[in-house]
Amino acid sequence: MAESAAVEFRIDRRSGVATYLQIVQQTKQALRLGLLEPGDRLPTAREVVEATAINPNTVLKAYRELEREGLVEGRRGLGTFVTRSLGGAAAADDSPLRAELAAWAGRARAAGLDRDDVSALFTAVLDSTFEGDQNR
């Protein structure tokens, strides 16, 4: 049986984003970064509830959404398993693009920007770069 993947969900109750969507988004991010791979088991609803103090139905709703999108599958009595990856070579730890982005983030921090400033700036650049794309 596959071991549970090392993904820990962090819930930001002040974000304005529905809790189940935060789980969906964080799972997709882990898939893109290669932290989750096909065959990995997601934490059980009970494990997520114990770590985050959210309602078990919220976890199950997130897992159903991920299943609907074809990213995971539930196996009765065994858990929920990743069925496909979203990762590309550019997201890998050893990718030149990732290294450039990490260097840029370091410069932004050194310039006095905090996490929210960097996020807002990055999002604005992404939005203008991918303007008109359907897959933002």
mmCIF file of C-alpha atoms in Angstrom:
data_model
loop_
_atom_site.group_PDB
_atom_site.id
_atom_site.type_symbol
_atom_site.label_atom_id
_atom_site.label_comp_id
_atom_site.label_asym_id
_atom_site.label_seq_id
_atom_site.Cartn_x
_atom_site.Cartn_y
_atom_site.Cartn_z
ATOM 1 C CA MET A 1 0.000 0.000 0.000
ATOM 2 C CA ALA A 2 1.306 3.467 -0.880
ATOM 3 C CA GLU A 3 2.368 5.655 1.981
ATOM 4 C CA SER A 4 0.546 8.856 2.736
ATOM 5 C CA ALA A 5 2.095 11.725 0.847
ATOM 6 C CA ALA A 6 3.877 14.416 2.780
ATOM 7 C CA VAL A 7 1.337 17.137 2.060
ATOM 8 C CA GLU A 8 0.089 19.309 4.890
ATOM 9 C CA PHE A 9 -2.892 21.526 4.260
ATOM 10 C CA ARG A 10 -2.771 25.039 5.691
ATOM 11 C CA ILE A 11 -6.144 26.702 6.077
ATOM 12 C CA ASP A 12 -6.319 30.492 6.079
ATOM 13 C CA ARG A 13 -9.678 31.359 7.594
ATOM 14 C CA ARG A 14 -9.218 35.043 6.712
ATOM 15 C CA SER A 15 -8.499 34.525 3.013
ATOM 16 C CA GLY A 16 -12.095 34.677 1.829
ATOM 17 C CA VAL A 17 -11.487 31.450 -0.132
ATOM 18 C CA ALA A 18 -13.758 28.557 0.785
ATOM 19 C CA THR A 19 -11.953 25.992 2.918
ATOM 20 C CA TYR A 20 -12.595 23.115 0.515
ATOM 21 C CA LEU A 21 -11.196 25.205 -2.355
ATOM 22 C CA GLN A 22 -8.046 25.881 -0.336
ATOM 23 C CA ILE A 23 -7.549 22.111 -0.072
ATOM 24 C CA VAL A 24 -8.189 21.687 -3.815
ATOM 25 C CA GLN A 25 -5.779 24.516 -4.685
ATOM 26 C CA GLN A 26 -3.057 23.254 -2.346
ATOM 27 C CA THR A 27 -3.391 19.738 -3.743
ATOM 28 C CA LYS A 28 -3.081 21.045 -7.299
ATOM 29 C CA GLN A 29 -0.036 23.085 -6.302
ATOM 30 C CA ALA A 30 1.567 19.971 -4.784
ATOM 31 C CA LEU A 31 0.816 18.100 -8.018
ATOM 32 C CA ARG A 32 2.379 20.860 -10.125
ATOM 33 C CA LEU A 33 5.498 20.966 -7.970
ATOM 34 C CA GLY A 34 5.923 17.196 -7.978
ATOM 35 C CA LEU A 35 5.314 16.934 -4.223
ATOM 36 C CA LEU A 36 2.454 14.572 -5.047
ATOM 37 C CA GLU A 37 2.758 11.935 -7.747
ATOM 38 C CA PRO A 38 0.479 9.257 -9.151
ATOM 39 C CA GLY A 39 0.058 6.480 -6.602
ATOM 40 C CA ASP A 40 0.532 8.725 -3.565
ATOM 41 C CA ARG A 41 -2.200 8.589 -0.948
ATOM 42 C CA LEU A 42 -3.677 11.857 0.261
ATOM 43 C CA PRO A 43 -4.079 12.286 4.007
ATOM 44 C CA THR A 44 -7.311 10.764 5.264
ATOM 45 C CA ALA A 45 -10.176 13.071 6.147
ATOM 46 C CA ARG A 46 -9.515 12.236 9.803
ATOM 47 C CA GLU A 47 -5.831 13.212 9.485
ATOM 48 C CA VAL A 48 -6.765 16.522 7.842
ATOM 49 C CA VAL A 49 -9.409 17.229 10.492
ATOM 50 C CA GLU A 50 -6.911 16.540 13.285
ATOM 51 C CA ALA A 51 -4.308 18.832 11.691
ATOM 52 C CA THR A 52 -6.622 21.701 10.717
ATOM 53 C CA ALA A 53 -9.730 21.475 12.941
ATOM 54 C CA ILE A 54 -12.102 21.693 9.964
ATOM 55 C CA ASN A 55 -15.267 19.742 9.312
ATOM 56 C CA PRO A 56 -14.717 16.273 7.804
ATOM 57 C CA ASN A 57 -17.396 16.992 5.186
ATOM 58 C CA THR A 58 -15.268 19.901 3.951
ATOM 59 C CA VAL A 59 -12.345 17.556 3.332
ATOM 60 C CA LEU A 60 -14.598 15.063 1.590
ATOM 61 C CA LYS A 61 -16.053 17.835 -0.602
ATOM 62 C CA ALA A 62 -12.521 18.843 -1.655
ATOM 63 C CA TYR A 63 -11.564 15.241 -2.409
ATOM 64 C CA ARG A 64 -14.784 14.768 -4.453
ATOM 65 C CA GLU A 65 -13.901 17.868 -6.491
ATOM 66 C CA LEU A 66 -10.388 16.550 -7.122
ATOM 67 C CA GLU A 67 -11.904 13.215 -8.134
ATOM 68 C CA ARG A 68 -14.364 14.948 -10.472
ATOM 69 C CA GLU A 69 -11.377 16.650 -12.128
ATOM 70 C CA GLY A 70 -9.704 13.258 -12.611
ATOM 71 C CA LEU A 71 -6.757 13.995 -10.324
ATOM 72 C CA VAL A 72 -7.490 11.478 -7.561
ATOM 73 C CA GLU A 73 -9.590 8.412 -6.951
ATOM 74 C CA GLY A 74 -11.120 7.104 -3.774
ATOM 75 C CA ARG A 75 -10.578 3.437 -2.973
ATOM 76 C CA ARG A 76 -12.992 2.134 -0.400
ATOM 77 C CA GLY A 77 -11.218 1.218 2.809
ATOM 78 C CA LEU A 78 -7.806 2.304 1.477
ATOM 79 C CA GLY A 79 -7.983 6.068 1.004
ATOM 80 C CA THR A 80 -7.754 8.628 -1.751
ATOM 81 C CA PHE A 81 -4.942 8.238 -4.268
ATOM 82 C CA VAL A 82 -3.391 10.540 -6.863
ATOM 83 C CA THR A 83 -4.121 9.323 -10.383
ATOM 84 C CA ARG A 84 -2.273 11.925 -12.446
ATOM 85 C CA SER A 85 0.253 14.696 -12.147
ATOM 86 C CA LEU A 86 0.051 18.336 -13.151
ATOM 87 C CA GLY A 87 3.779 18.927 -12.920
ATOM 88 C CA GLY A 88 5.925 20.113 -15.736
ATOM 89 C CA ALA A 89 9.699 20.230 -16.016
ATOM 90 C CA ALA A 90 9.669 23.964 -15.241
ATOM 91 C CA ALA A 91 8.272 23.336 -11.742
ATOM 92 C CA ALA A 92 10.937 20.833 -10.685
ATOM 93 C CA ASP A 93 13.329 21.757 -7.872
ATOM 94 C CA ASP A 94 16.287 21.743 -10.270
ATOM 95 C CA SER A 95 14.592 23.808 -12.991
ATOM 96 C CA PRO A 96 16.429 26.940 -14.170
ATOM 97 C CA LEU A 97 13.109 28.827 -14.163
ATOM 98 C CA ARG A 98 12.489 27.910 -10.543
ATOM 99 C CA ALA A 99 16.002 29.045 -9.620
ATOM 100 C CA GLU A 100 15.450 32.379 -11.404
ATOM 101 C CA LEU A 101 12.135 32.860 -9.633
ATOM 102 C CA ALA A 102 13.695 32.011 -6.264
ATOM 103 C CA ALA A 103 16.446 34.557 -6.902
ATOM 104 C CA TRP A 104 13.862 37.179 -7.870
ATOM 105 C CA ALA A 105 11.823 36.452 -4.705
ATOM 106 C CA GLY A 106 14.988 36.849 -2.646
ATOM 107 C CA ARG A 107 15.693 40.233 -4.266
ATOM 108 C CA ALA A 108 12.091 41.319 -3.653
ATOM 109 C CA ARG A 109 12.379 40.370 0.021
ATOM 110 C CA ALA A 110 15.731 42.166 0.318
ATOM 111 C CA ALA A 111 14.074 45.242 -1.194
ATOM 112 C CA GLY A 112 11.606 45.253 1.702
ATOM 113 C CA LEU A 113 8.582 43.607 0.116
ATOM 114 C CA ASP A 114 6.613 41.264 2.340
ATOM 115 C CA ARG A 115 4.875 38.076 1.229
ATOM 116 C CA ASP A 116 1.594 39.838 0.376
ATOM 117 C CA ASP A 117 3.442 42.516 -1.640
ATOM 118 C CA VAL A 118 5.314 39.867 -3.624
ATOM 119 C CA SER A 119 2.137 37.867 -4.177
ATOM 120 C CA ALA A 120 0.244 40.926 -5.427
ATOM 121 C CA LEU A 121 3.098 41.936 -7.737
ATOM 122 C CA PHE A 122 3.516 38.420 -9.092
ATOM 123 C CA THR A 123 -0.235 38.026 -9.641
ATOM 124 C CA ALA A 124 -0.388 41.363 -11.491
ATOM 125 C CA VAL A 125 2.467 40.296 -13.765
ATOM 126 C CA LEU A 126 0.875 36.894 -14.360
ATOM 127 C CA ASP A 127 -2.454 38.483 -15.188
ATOM 128 C CA SER A 128 -0.909 40.850 -17.728
ATOM 129 C CA THR A 129 1.308 38.109 -19.203
ATOM 130 C CA PHE A 130 -1.518 35.627 -19.638
ATOM 131 C CA GLU A 131 -4.231 38.159 -20.472
ATOM 132 C CA GLY A 132 -6.821 36.522 -22.678
ATOM 133 C CA ASP A 133 -5.706 32.954 -21.868
ATOM 134 C CA GLN A 134 -8.512 30.688 -20.705
ATOM 135 C CA ASN A 135 -6.279 28.595 -18.373
ATOM 136 C CA ARG A 136 -5.227 31.172 -15.798
#
